[in-house]
Amino acid sequence: MTNSPNIVFIICDDLAYGDLSCHGNPYCQTPAIDSLKDAGASFGHYHSGPLCTPARSAILTGRYPYRTRAFDTYLGRSMIDPDETTIAQLLQESGHATGLFGKWHLGDCYPMRPQDLGFEEVLMHGGGGLRQPANPNEGSYFNPELFQNGKLTRREGYCSDIFADETIDFIKRNRSKPFFAYLGFNAPHTPLEVHSSYLSKYTQQGLPDRLARLYGMVENIDQNVGRILDTLEELKLTESTIVVFTSDHGPCGSTQDENGNIRYNAGLRGIKGTLYEGGIRVPCLVRWPREIRPGTQIERLANSIDWLATLTDATGAKAPTDRTIDGISLLPLLKDSEAETPDRALCMQWHRGDNPVRFRNFAAFTEQYKLTRPHEDAPDELYDLIADPQETSNLANQLPEIVDTLRARYEDWFADVSSTREDNYAPPRIVVGHCKGDPTLLTWQDWRLYGETDSWSYDNPGYWEITFHQKAPYELTIEIPNSHVGGELIIRCRDWECKTPLTQALLDGSFGQFASLAFTTPELDQGPARFEAFVEFDGDRLGITRAYIRAATLQLS
């Protein structure tokens, strides 16, 4: 489709509604991002999240996260079902070049990676961030090791600059055809790492180091957004390109420290993980000069599930017809902020655990009212989001009919999304021994835990649910900390078990802090399996760092 618009979709991690100067931030100036609001449309009632993975699965599929299996951030709950259809696949089919740069957080192994789900070019970090276990040595924001189309590579520089560089290069190389560039900044997520040159202007305002680093990261994002907008202008692509700027959820951690220093968030209540407005209301700016009037302000309800319908509507790509698409197209509102849209109630929910619990940390809301509970045993809370966006006055006792209506809508929604597929909340299996994903890297990002605990650490090892793609012996490389000397490494898969005492002599040849040990399994049948690898000390278990698995006799199919 030669007249189809290009798309640059920019999503930040942990960027709060109030982190932008166009939303009143008194400390941090974001002129490039603000220009998107001036030249395009701004949503004042856009909700996302309330956590990293759910936001991304909703954006890319147009479906509620509970339908996609990707509804939490670790322990197998952040892997998208490979049967889902993404906007990247739809745009690729319509003739767009597709590229993802930065944060994915929907699965690190085949068949859940971005290159398996519609993205032709990929430069990404693993897991939810560079300092998380899916990345080699849990790398720094500077000079990180990244995965380029599945292969590990080291890049020089600061992560946000690298991801923006790659986006700009992708745009330049695909200027003659429609393109979809998805830029996922992992900033300003903690740890707050940024070059020291960004700090002084904020410390001079009396801000503590934590906030200086945070706003330095936001300033760096703004500069990179500016570079991308300049590139579009230089290539004469501004008029024909939809630029979306948003965030996945509200701020991580408290908005106020022990000295009373506040991370400005426009007075919104709550943080990341909560269903109060501070946790889910985020910036959403859209520029498309060909279709959107400058300074358009939209106050209608919008959500991350709306992007698939919106972008297929704008580009002429075909939306899926074989599944429920929960979102609506926002294109009519972008063209006319007074356009009619369906009267709807949106529902959101998030909490730890392998299965959702009815009424635990949920919200159901309309244009005006929001019903929520932080816990299933807590009383209902009802807020008028128009009159009281700070959610200071609970109206549940005063407006029982509205409470009943929203509660009924939530009940219907919960039953619907929970019946999307059989065994809806079980994680998809990692496929081992397929030529597209060989070797498979297993980390404790995606292991499943024994029992009811939710502890995510080396001290509480789990197991991986996998599927062997082909019958073969498999080569294993197990990496463990050198500190595990004296324990016994135990590897199990189906009926095969291997036990290896970790002597000092065995670990002496290791590199750095980790030992790397090689094994070969007997021939294992095709099909599902549970893979376990841990170190045992007198009955106590510790985890491994990572495991690589590959078919010893790989068949290219």
Coordinates of C-alpha atoms in Angstrom, one line a residue:
M1 CA 0.0 0.0 0.0
T2 CA 2.1 2.8 -1.3
N3 CA -0.1 5.6 0.2
S4 CA -0.3 3.9 3.6
P5 CA 1.3 5.9 6.4
N6 CA 4.4 5.0 8.2
I7 CA 4.2 4.4 12.0
V8 CA 6.8 5.2 14.7
F9 CA 5.4 3.9 18.0
I10 CA 7.4 5.0 21.0
I11 CA 6.7 3.5 24.4
C12 CA 8.6 4.3 27.6
D13 CA 9.0 2.2 30.7
D14 CA 7.8 3.7 34.0
L15 CA 7.3 7.2 32.5
A16 CA 4.6 8.9 34.6
Y17 CA 1.9 11.2 33.3
G18 CA 3.5 14.1 35.1
D19 CA 7.1 13.5 33.9
L20 CA 6.5 15.8 30.9
S21 CA 6.7 19.5 30.9
C22 CA 3.5 19.7 28.8
H23 CA 1.7 18.1 31.7
G24 CA 3.0 20.6 34.2
N25 CA 6.3 19.1 35.4
P26 CA 8.2 22.0 37.2
Y27 CA 11.6 20.4 37.0
C28 CA 12.1 18.6 33.6
Q29 CA 11.7 20.2 30.2
T30 CA 10.6 17.9 27.3
P31 CA 10.4 20.2 24.3
A32 CA 10.5 17.5 21.6
I33 CA 7.8 15.3 23.2
D34 CA 5.7 18.5 23.9
S35 CA 5.9 19.3 20.2
L36 CA 3.9 16.2 19.5
K37 CA 1.1 17.5 21.6
D38 CA 1.3 20.9 20.0
A39 CA 1.3 19.5 16.4
G40 CA -1.1 16.6 17.0
A41 CA -3.4 15.1 19.5
S42 CA -3.2 14.5 23.2
F43 CA -5.4 12.1 25.2
G44 CA -6.3 13.2 28.7
H45 CA -8.1 10.0 29.6
Y46 CA -5.7 7.3 28.3
H47 CA -5.1 4.3 30.5
S48 CA -2.4 1.7 30.1
G49 CA -0.7 -1.0 32.1
P50 CA -0.9 -1.4 35.0
L51 CA 2.4 -3.2 34.5
C52 CA 5.0 -3.6 31.7
T53 CA 4.0 -6.9 30.0
P54 CA 0.2 -6.4 30.1
A55 CA 0.5 -3.0 28.4
R56 CA 2.7 -4.4 25.6
S57 CA 0.5 -7.4 24.9
A58 CA -2.6 -5.2 24.8
I59 CA -1.0 -2.7 22.4
L60 CA 0.3 -5.3 20.0
T61 CA -2.8 -7.6 20.0
G62 CA -5.7 -5.3 20.6
R63 CA -6.8 -7.7 23.3
Y64 CA -7.1 -7.7 27.0
P65 CA -3.9 -9.2 28.5
Y66 CA -5.8 -12.0 30.3
R67 CA -6.6 -13.3 26.8
T68 CA -3.0 -13.5 25.7
R69 CA -1.3 -15.3 28.6
A70 CA 1.0 -12.3 29.0
F71 CA -0.4 -10.8 32.1
D72 CA 2.5 -10.4 34.6
T73 CA 6.3 -9.7 34.3
Y74 CA 8.1 -13.0 35.2
L75 CA 7.8 -16.7 36.2
G76 CA 6.3 -17.7 32.8
R77 CA 3.5 -15.1 33.0
S78 CA 5.2 -12.6 30.7
M79 CA 5.3 -14.9 27.6
I80 CA 2.7 -14.1 24.9
D81 CA 0.8 -17.0 23.4
P82 CA 2.4 -17.5 20.0
D83 CA -1.1 -18.0 18.5
E84 CA -1.8 -14.4 19.1
T85 CA -1.8 -12.1 16.1
T86 CA 0.2 -8.9 16.5
I87 CA -0.1 -5.5 14.7
A88 CA 3.4 -6.2 13.4
Q89 CA 2.2 -9.3 11.5
L90 CA -0.7 -7.4 10.1
L91 CA 1.4 -4.5 8.9
Q92 CA 4.0 -6.8 7.5
E93 CA 1.3 -8.5 5.5
S94 CA 0.1 -5.1 4.2
G95 CA 3.6 -4.3 2.9
H96 CA 5.2 -2.4 5.8
A97 CA 8.8 -3.0 6.9
T98 CA 8.7 -3.8 10.6
G99 CA 11.4 -3.3 13.3
L100 CA 11.5 -3.5 17.0
F101 CA 14.2 -1.7 19.0
G102 CA 14.5 -1.9 22.8
K103 CA 12.1 -3.5 25.2
W104 CA 9.9 -6.4 24.2
H105 CA 9.1 -8.3 27.4
L106 CA 6.7 -10.8 25.9
G107 CA 9.0 -13.8 25.8
D108 CA 12.7 -14.3 25.1
C109 CA 12.5 -17.8 23.6
Y110 CA 11.1 -19.2 20.3
P111 CA 8.2 -18.9 19.4
M112 CA 7.4 -15.8 21.5
R113 CA 10.2 -13.5 20.3
P114 CA 9.4 -10.4 18.2
Q115 CA 11.1 -11.9 15.2
D116 CA 8.6 -14.8 15.5
L117 CA 5.6 -12.5 15.6
G118 CA 6.0 -10.1 12.8
F119 CA 9.1 -8.0 13.3
E120 CA 11.7 -8.4 10.5
E121 CA 14.5 -6.5 12.3
V122 CA 15.1 -6.7 16.1
L123 CA 17.6 -5.2 18.5
M124 CA 16.4 -5.9 22.0
H125 CA 17.3 -6.7 25.6
G126 CA 16.0 -9.7 27.3
G127 CA 13.3 -9.9 30.0
G128 CA 11.9 -6.7 31.5
G129 CA 15.2 -4.7 31.6
L130 CA 18.9 -4.7 31.2
R131 CA 19.5 -5.4 34.9
Q132 CA 17.3 -8.5 34.9
P133 CA 18.3 -12.2 34.7
A134 CA 17.3 -12.7 31.1
N135 CA 20.4 -10.6 30.1
P136 CA 24.0 -11.9 30.1
N137 CA 25.5 -10.9 33.4
E138 CA 22.5 -8.6 34.0
G139 CA 24.2 -5.9 32.0
S140 CA 24.6 -2.1 32.5
Y141 CA 22.7 0.6 30.7
F142 CA 26.1 1.5 29.2
N143 CA 27.7 -0.7 26.5
P144 CA 25.1 -3.4 26.9
E145 CA 25.0 -6.8 25.4
L146 CA 21.8 -7.0 23.3
F147 CA 20.0 -9.6 21.1
Q148 CA 20.1 -8.6 17.4
N149 CA 17.7 -10.9 15.5
G150 CA 18.4 -13.6 18.1
K151 CA 22.2 -13.3 18.2
L152 CA 24.0 -11.7 21.1
T153 CA 26.0 -8.6 20.3
R154 CA 27.6 -5.9 22.3
R155 CA 26.9 -2.2 21.5
E156 CA 28.8 0.8 22.6
G157 CA 27.0 3.7 24.2
Y158 CA 24.0 4.4 26.4
C159 CA 21.0 2.1 25.9
S160 CA 18.4 4.7 25.0
D161 CA 20.8 6.3 22.5
I162 CA 21.5 2.9 20.9
F163 CA 17.8 2.1 20.5
A164 CA 17.1 5.5 19.0
D165 CA 20.1 5.1 16.6
E166 CA 18.8 1.8 15.4
T167 CA 15.3 3.3 14.9
I168 CA 16.7 6.1 12.9
D169 CA 18.8 3.8 10.7
F170 CA 15.8 1.6 10.1
I171 CA 13.7 4.6 9.0
K172 CA 16.5 5.8 6.6
R173 CA 16.8 2.4 5.1
N174 CA 13.1 2.0 4.6
R175 CA 12.2 5.5 3.5
S176 CA 10.9 4.4 0.1
K177 CA 8.2 2.0 1.5
P178 CA 5.8 2.1 4.4
F179 CA 7.4 1.1 7.7
F180 CA 6.4 0.3 11.3
A181 CA 9.1 1.2 13.8
Y182 CA 8.4 0.1 17.4
L183 CA 10.8 1.8 19.9
G184 CA 10.6 0.5 23.4
F185 CA 12.7 2.6 25.8
N186 CA 13.6 0.7 28.9
A187 CA 14.1 4.1 30.6
P188 CA 13.3 5.6 33.0
H189 CA 12.8 2.3 34.7
T190 CA 15.2 1.6 37.6
P191 CA 18.1 1.3 38.1
L192 CA 18.4 5.0 37.4
E193 CA 21.5 4.9 35.2
V194 CA 22.3 7.9 33.1
H195 CA 25.4 9.9 32.1
S196 CA 26.6 12.3 34.9
S197 CA 26.3 15.3 32.5
Y198 CA 22.5 15.2 32.9
L199 CA 22.5 15.6 36.7
S200 CA 23.7 19.1 37.6
K201 CA 20.7 21.0 36.3
Y202 CA 18.4 19.0 38.6
T203 CA 20.6 18.9 41.7
Q204 CA 20.9 22.7 41.3
Q205 CA 17.1 22.8 41.7
G206 CA 17.6 21.1 45.1
L207 CA 16.4 17.7 43.9
P208 CA 18.0 14.6 45.4
D209 CA 20.2 12.3 43.3
R210 CA 17.4 9.8 42.7
L211 CA 15.1 12.4 41.1
A212 CA 18.1 14.1 39.3
R213 CA 18.8 10.7 37.6
L214 CA 15.2 10.1 36.8
Y215 CA 14.7 13.4 35.2
G216 CA 18.1 13.1 33.4
M217 CA 16.8 9.9 31.9
V218 CA 13.6 11.6 30.8
E219 CA 15.6 14.5 29.3
N220 CA 17.7 11.9 27.3
I221 CA 14.5 10.3 26.0
D222 CA 13.2 13.7 24.9
Q223 CA 16.5 14.4 23.0
N224 CA 16.2 11.0 21.3
V225 CA 12.6 11.7 20.3
G226 CA 13.8 15.0 18.9
R227 CA 16.4 13.2 16.8
I228 CA 13.8 10.9 15.4
L229 CA 11.4 13.8 14.5
D230 CA 14.3 15.6 12.9
T231 CA 15.1 12.5 10.8
L232 CA 11.5 12.3 9.6
E233 CA 11.6 16.0 8.7
E234 CA 14.9 15.6 6.8
L235 CA 13.6 12.7 4.8
K236 CA 10.3 14.6 4.1
L237 CA 8.3 11.9 5.9
T238 CA 6.7 14.1 8.6
E239 CA 3.3 14.4 6.8
S240 CA 3.0 10.7 6.0
T241 CA 4.1 9.3 9.4
I242 CA 2.0 8.6 12.4
V243 CA 4.1 9.2 15.6
V244 CA 2.7 7.8 18.8
F245 CA 4.4 8.5 22.2
T246 CA 3.2 6.8 25.3
S247 CA 4.2 4.8 28.4
D248 CA 3.3 1.4 29.8
H249 CA 2.2 2.5 33.3
G250 CA 2.8 5.0 36.1
P251 CA 5.9 5.6 38.3
C252 CA 7.7 2.7 40.0
G253 CA 8.0 3.1 43.8
S254 CA 6.9 5.9 46.0
T255 CA 6.5 9.4 44.5
Q256 CA 7.9 10.9 47.7
D257 CA 11.1 10.2 49.5
E258 CA 11.9 10.5 53.2
N259 CA 12.8 14.2 52.8
G260 CA 9.6 15.1 51.1
N261 CA 10.9 15.4 47.6
I262 CA 8.1 14.5 45.3
R263 CA 8.2 13.1 41.8
Y264 CA 5.6 15.3 40.2
N265 CA 2.6 13.4 38.8
A266 CA -0.1 16.1 38.4
G267 CA -1.6 15.1 41.7
L268 CA -2.7 11.7 40.5
R269 CA -3.0 9.1 43.2
G270 CA -1.1 5.8 43.2
I271 CA 1.9 4.2 41.5
K272 CA 2.8 1.4 39.1
G273 CA 0.9 -1.8 40.0
T274 CA -2.1 0.0 41.5
L275 CA -5.4 0.7 39.6
Y276 CA -5.5 4.3 40.8
E277 CA -5.0 6.9 38.2
G278 CA -1.4 7.5 39.0
G279 CA -0.7 3.9 38.2
I280 CA -2.6 3.6 34.9
R281 CA -3.1 7.1 33.4
V282 CA -0.1 7.9 31.2
P283 CA 0.9 10.3 28.4
C284 CA -0.5 9.5 25.0
L285 CA 0.4 11.9 22.2
V286 CA -0.2 11.3 18.5
R287 CA 1.0 13.3 15.5
W288 CA 0.0 12.8 11.9
P289 CA -0.1 16.1 10.1
R290 CA -1.9 14.7 7.1
E291 CA -5.0 13.9 9.3
I292 CA -4.8 15.3 12.8
R293 CA -5.3 19.0 13.5
P294 CA -2.6 20.6 15.7
G295 CA -3.6 21.0 19.4
T296 CA -6.3 18.4 19.3
Q297 CA -7.3 17.5 22.9
I298 CA -9.3 14.3 23.4
E299 CA -11.0 13.6 26.7
R300 CA -12.8 10.4 25.7
L301 CA -11.8 7.1 27.2
A302 CA -8.9 5.3 25.5
N303 CA -6.8 2.3 26.4
S304 CA -3.8 0.3 25.2
I305 CA -6.1 -2.3 23.6
D306 CA -7.2 0.3 21.1
W307 CA -4.0 0.5 19.1
L308 CA -4.5 -2.5 16.8
A309 CA -7.9 -1.3 15.6
T310 CA -6.6 2.2 15.3
L311 CA -3.5 1.4 13.3
T312 CA -5.2 -1.1 11.0
D313 CA -7.9 1.5 10.4
A314 CA -5.3 4.2 9.5
T315 CA -3.2 2.0 7.3
G316 CA -5.8 -0.2 5.6
A317 CA -4.3 -3.4 7.0
K318 CA -6.7 -6.2 7.7
A319 CA -7.6 -6.8 11.3
P320 CA -8.1 -10.4 12.5
T321 CA -11.6 -11.8 12.1
D322 CA -11.0 -15.1 13.9
R323 CA -10.8 -13.8 17.4
T324 CA -12.2 -11.1 19.7
I325 CA -10.6 -7.7 19.3
D326 CA -11.4 -5.8 22.4
G327 CA -10.3 -2.3 21.4
I328 CA -11.9 0.3 19.2
S329 CA -10.4 2.5 16.5
L330 CA -9.4 5.9 17.9
L331 CA -9.0 7.3 14.4
P332 CA -12.4 9.1 14.4
L333 CA -11.4 10.9 17.6
L334 CA -8.0 11.7 16.2
K335 CA -9.6 13.4 13.3
D336 CA -12.4 15.0 15.3
S337 CA -12.3 15.0 19.1
E338 CA -16.1 15.3 19.2
A339 CA -16.7 12.2 17.1
E340 CA -19.1 9.6 18.4
T341 CA -17.5 6.6 19.9
P342 CA -19.2 3.5 21.6
D343 CA -20.3 3.9 25.2
R344 CA -18.2 1.4 26.9
A345 CA -16.8 0.3 30.3
L346 CA -13.2 -0.8 30.4
C347 CA -11.8 -3.3 32.9
M348 CA -8.3 -3.8 34.2
Q349 CA -6.7 -6.1 36.7
W350 CA -3.3 -7.1 37.9
H351 CA -1.7 -9.0 40.8
R352 CA 0.9 -11.6 41.3
G353 CA 0.0 -15.3 41.0
D354 CA -0.5 -17.9 38.4
N355 CA -4.3 -17.3 38.2
P356 CA -6.4 -14.1 38.5
V357 CA -8.5 -13.8 41.6
R358 CA -11.9 -12.2 41.2
F359 CA -12.0 -8.6 42.5
R360 CA -8.3 -8.5 43.5
N361 CA -6.8 -5.2 42.5
F362 CA -9.3 -4.5 39.7
A363 CA -10.9 -1.5 38.1
A364 CA -14.0 -1.1 36.0
F365 CA -14.5 2.4 34.6
T366 CA -16.5 4.6 32.2
E367 CA -15.9 8.1 31.0
Q368 CA -17.0 9.4 34.4
Y369 CA -16.8 6.7 37.1
K370 CA -14.3 4.1 38.3
L371 CA -15.0 1.2 40.6
T372 CA -12.0 -0.4 42.1
R373 CA -10.7 -2.5 45.0
P374 CA -7.0 -2.9 45.9
H375 CA -7.9 -6.4 47.3
E376 CA -10.8 -8.7 47.0
D377 CA -11.6 -8.4 50.7
A378 CA -11.5 -4.6 50.6
P379 CA -14.7 -2.5 50.3
D380 CA -15.7 -1.0 47.0
E381 CA -14.3 2.4 46.0
L382 CA -16.1 4.5 43.5
Y383 CA -14.6 7.8 42.1
D384 CA -15.9 10.5 39.8
L385 CA -12.9 10.8 37.4
I386 CA -14.3 14.1 35.9
A387 CA -14.9 15.9 39.1
D388 CA -12.3 14.2 41.2
P389 CA -9.3 12.9 39.1
Q390 CA -7.2 12.7 42.2
E391 CA -9.6 10.1 43.6
T392 CA -10.0 11.7 47.1
S393 CA -13.7 11.1 47.6
N394 CA -15.1 7.6 47.7
L395 CA -18.7 7.7 46.4
A396 CA -19.5 4.0 46.8
N397 CA -22.0 4.5 49.6
Q398 CA -23.7 7.4 47.9
L399 CA -24.1 5.9 44.4
P400 CA -24.9 2.2 45.0
E401 CA -26.7 1.8 41.6
I402 CA -23.5 2.8 39.7
V403 CA -21.5 0.4 41.9
D404 CA -23.8 -2.4 41.1
T405 CA -23.7 -1.6 37.3
L406 CA -19.9 -1.5 37.2
R407 CA -19.5 -4.6 39.4
A408 CA -21.8 -6.5 37.0
R409 CA -19.8 -5.3 34.0
Y410 CA -16.6 -6.5 35.7
E411 CA -18.1 -9.9 36.5
D412 CA -19.1 -10.3 32.8
W413 CA -15.6 -9.2 31.7
F414 CA -13.9 -11.5 34.1
A415 CA -15.9 -14.5 32.9
D416 CA -15.3 -13.6 29.3
V417 CA -11.6 -13.2 29.3
S418 CA -11.1 -16.2 31.6
S419 CA -12.8 -18.4 29.0
T420 CA -10.8 -17.3 26.0
R421 CA -9.0 -20.7 25.6
E422 CA -8.7 -23.9 27.5
D423 CA -6.2 -23.6 30.4
N424 CA -6.2 -19.9 29.7
Y425 CA -3.6 -18.8 32.3
A426 CA -1.0 -21.6 31.9
P427 CA 2.1 -20.3 30.2
P428 CA 2.9 -21.1 26.6
R429 CA 5.7 -23.7 26.3
I430 CA 9.2 -22.8 25.2
V431 CA 10.1 -24.8 22.1
V432 CA 13.5 -26.4 22.2
G433 CA 15.3 -27.9 19.2
H434 CA 13.7 -25.8 16.5
C435 CA 16.1 -24.4 13.9
K436 CA 14.6 -20.9 14.4
G437 CA 15.4 -20.8 18.1
D438 CA 18.4 -23.1 18.5
P439 CA 20.1 -22.9 20.9
T440 CA 17.4 -22.1 23.5
L441 CA 18.5 -19.9 26.4
L442 CA 16.7 -20.6 29.7
T443 CA 17.0 -18.1 32.5
W444 CA 15.1 -17.6 35.8
Q445 CA 13.1 -14.9 34.0
D446 CA 10.7 -17.6 32.9
W447 CA 11.1 -20.5 35.3
R448 CA 8.0 -21.7 37.1
L449 CA 8.0 -22.1 40.9
Y450 CA 7.2 -25.1 43.0
G451 CA 4.4 -24.5 45.4
E452 CA 2.5 -21.2 46.1
T453 CA 5.5 -18.9 46.7
D454 CA 6.1 -15.9 44.4
S455 CA 9.8 -15.4 45.5
W456 CA 11.8 -14.5 42.4
S457 CA 15.5 -15.2 43.3
Y458 CA 18.4 -17.7 42.9
D459 CA 17.5 -18.9 46.4
N460 CA 14.1 -20.2 45.2
P461 CA 14.8 -22.1 41.9
G462 CA 12.1 -23.3 39.6
Y463 CA 11.6 -25.3 36.5
W464 CA 10.8 -24.7 32.8
E465 CA 7.9 -26.0 30.8
I466 CA 9.3 -26.8 27.4
T467 CA 8.4 -28.8 24.3
F468 CA 11.1 -30.7 22.3
H469 CA 10.5 -30.0 18.6
Q470 CA 12.3 -33.1 17.5
K471 CA 13.5 -36.5 18.8
A472 CA 17.2 -36.2 19.4
P473 CA 19.9 -36.2 22.1
Y474 CA 20.3 -32.6 23.4
E475 CA 23.5 -30.8 24.4
L476 CA 23.3 -28.7 27.6
T477 CA 25.5 -26.0 28.9
I478 CA 24.7 -25.1 32.5
E479 CA 26.1 -21.9 34.0
I480 CA 26.3 -21.7 37.8
P481 CA 27.9 -19.3 40.2
N482 CA 31.3 -20.4 41.5
S483 CA 30.0 -19.8 45.0
H484 CA 28.0 -23.1 44.6
V485 CA 31.1 -25.2 45.1
G486 CA 30.4 -28.0 47.5
G487 CA 26.9 -28.5 46.2
E488 CA 25.5 -31.0 43.8
L489 CA 24.2 -30.0 40.4
I490 CA 21.0 -31.9 39.6
I491 CA 19.5 -31.9 36.1
R492 CA 16.2 -33.6 35.4
C493 CA 14.1 -34.0 32.3
R494 CA 11.3 -36.7 32.2
D495 CA 13.0 -40.0 33.3
W496 CA 16.6 -38.7 32.7
E497 CA 18.5 -37.4 35.7
C498 CA 22.1 -36.3 36.0
K499 CA 23.9 -35.5 39.3
T500 CA 27.3 -33.9 39.4
P501 CA 29.2 -32.9 42.6
L502 CA 30.6 -29.4 42.3
T503 CA 34.1 -29.8 43.5
Q504 CA 36.7 -27.0 43.5
A505 CA 38.7 -28.9 40.9
L506 CA 35.7 -28.9 38.6
L507 CA 35.1 -25.2 38.9
D508 CA 38.7 -24.1 38.8
G509 CA 38.7 -23.8 35.0
S510 CA 35.7 -21.4 35.0
F511 CA 35.7 -17.9 33.8
G512 CA 35.0 -15.0 36.2
Q513 CA 32.2 -15.6 38.7
F514 CA 30.5 -18.4 36.8
A515 CA 31.3 -21.9 35.9
S516 CA 30.1 -23.4 32.6
L517 CA 29.5 -27.2 32.5
A518 CA 28.6 -29.3 29.5
F519 CA 26.3 -32.4 29.3
T520 CA 24.6 -34.4 26.7
T521 CA 21.3 -36.1 27.3
P522 CA 20.2 -39.5 25.8
E523 CA 17.8 -39.3 22.9
L524 CA 14.7 -37.5 24.1
D525 CA 11.3 -37.9 22.4
Q526 CA 9.5 -35.1 20.7
G527 CA 6.8 -33.4 22.8
P528 CA 6.2 -31.6 26.2
A529 CA 8.6 -31.9 29.1
R530 CA 9.5 -30.3 32.4
F531 CA 13.2 -29.3 32.5
E532 CA 14.8 -28.8 36.0
A533 CA 18.4 -27.7 36.9
F534 CA 19.4 -26.7 40.4
V535 CA 22.2 -27.0 43.0
E536 CA 21.4 -28.9 46.2
F537 CA 23.1 -28.3 49.5
D538 CA 22.0 -30.7 52.2
G539 CA 18.4 -30.6 51.0
D540 CA 18.4 -26.8 50.3
R541 CA 18.2 -25.7 46.6
L542 CA 19.9 -22.9 44.8
G543 CA 19.3 -21.9 41.2
I544 CA 21.5 -21.9 38.2
T545 CA 22.4 -18.8 36.3
R546 CA 21.2 -20.0 32.9
A547 CA 21.0 -23.0 30.7
Y548 CA 21.6 -23.4 26.9
I549 CA 19.9 -26.3 25.2
R550 CA 20.4 -27.4 21.6
A551 CA 19.6 -30.5 19.6
A552 CA 22.8 -32.5 19.0
T553 CA 21.5 -33.5 15.5
L554 CA 19.5 -30.5 14.4
Q555 CA 17.1 -31.1 11.6
L556 CA 16.4 -27.8 9.7
S557 CA 12.6 -27.8 10.0

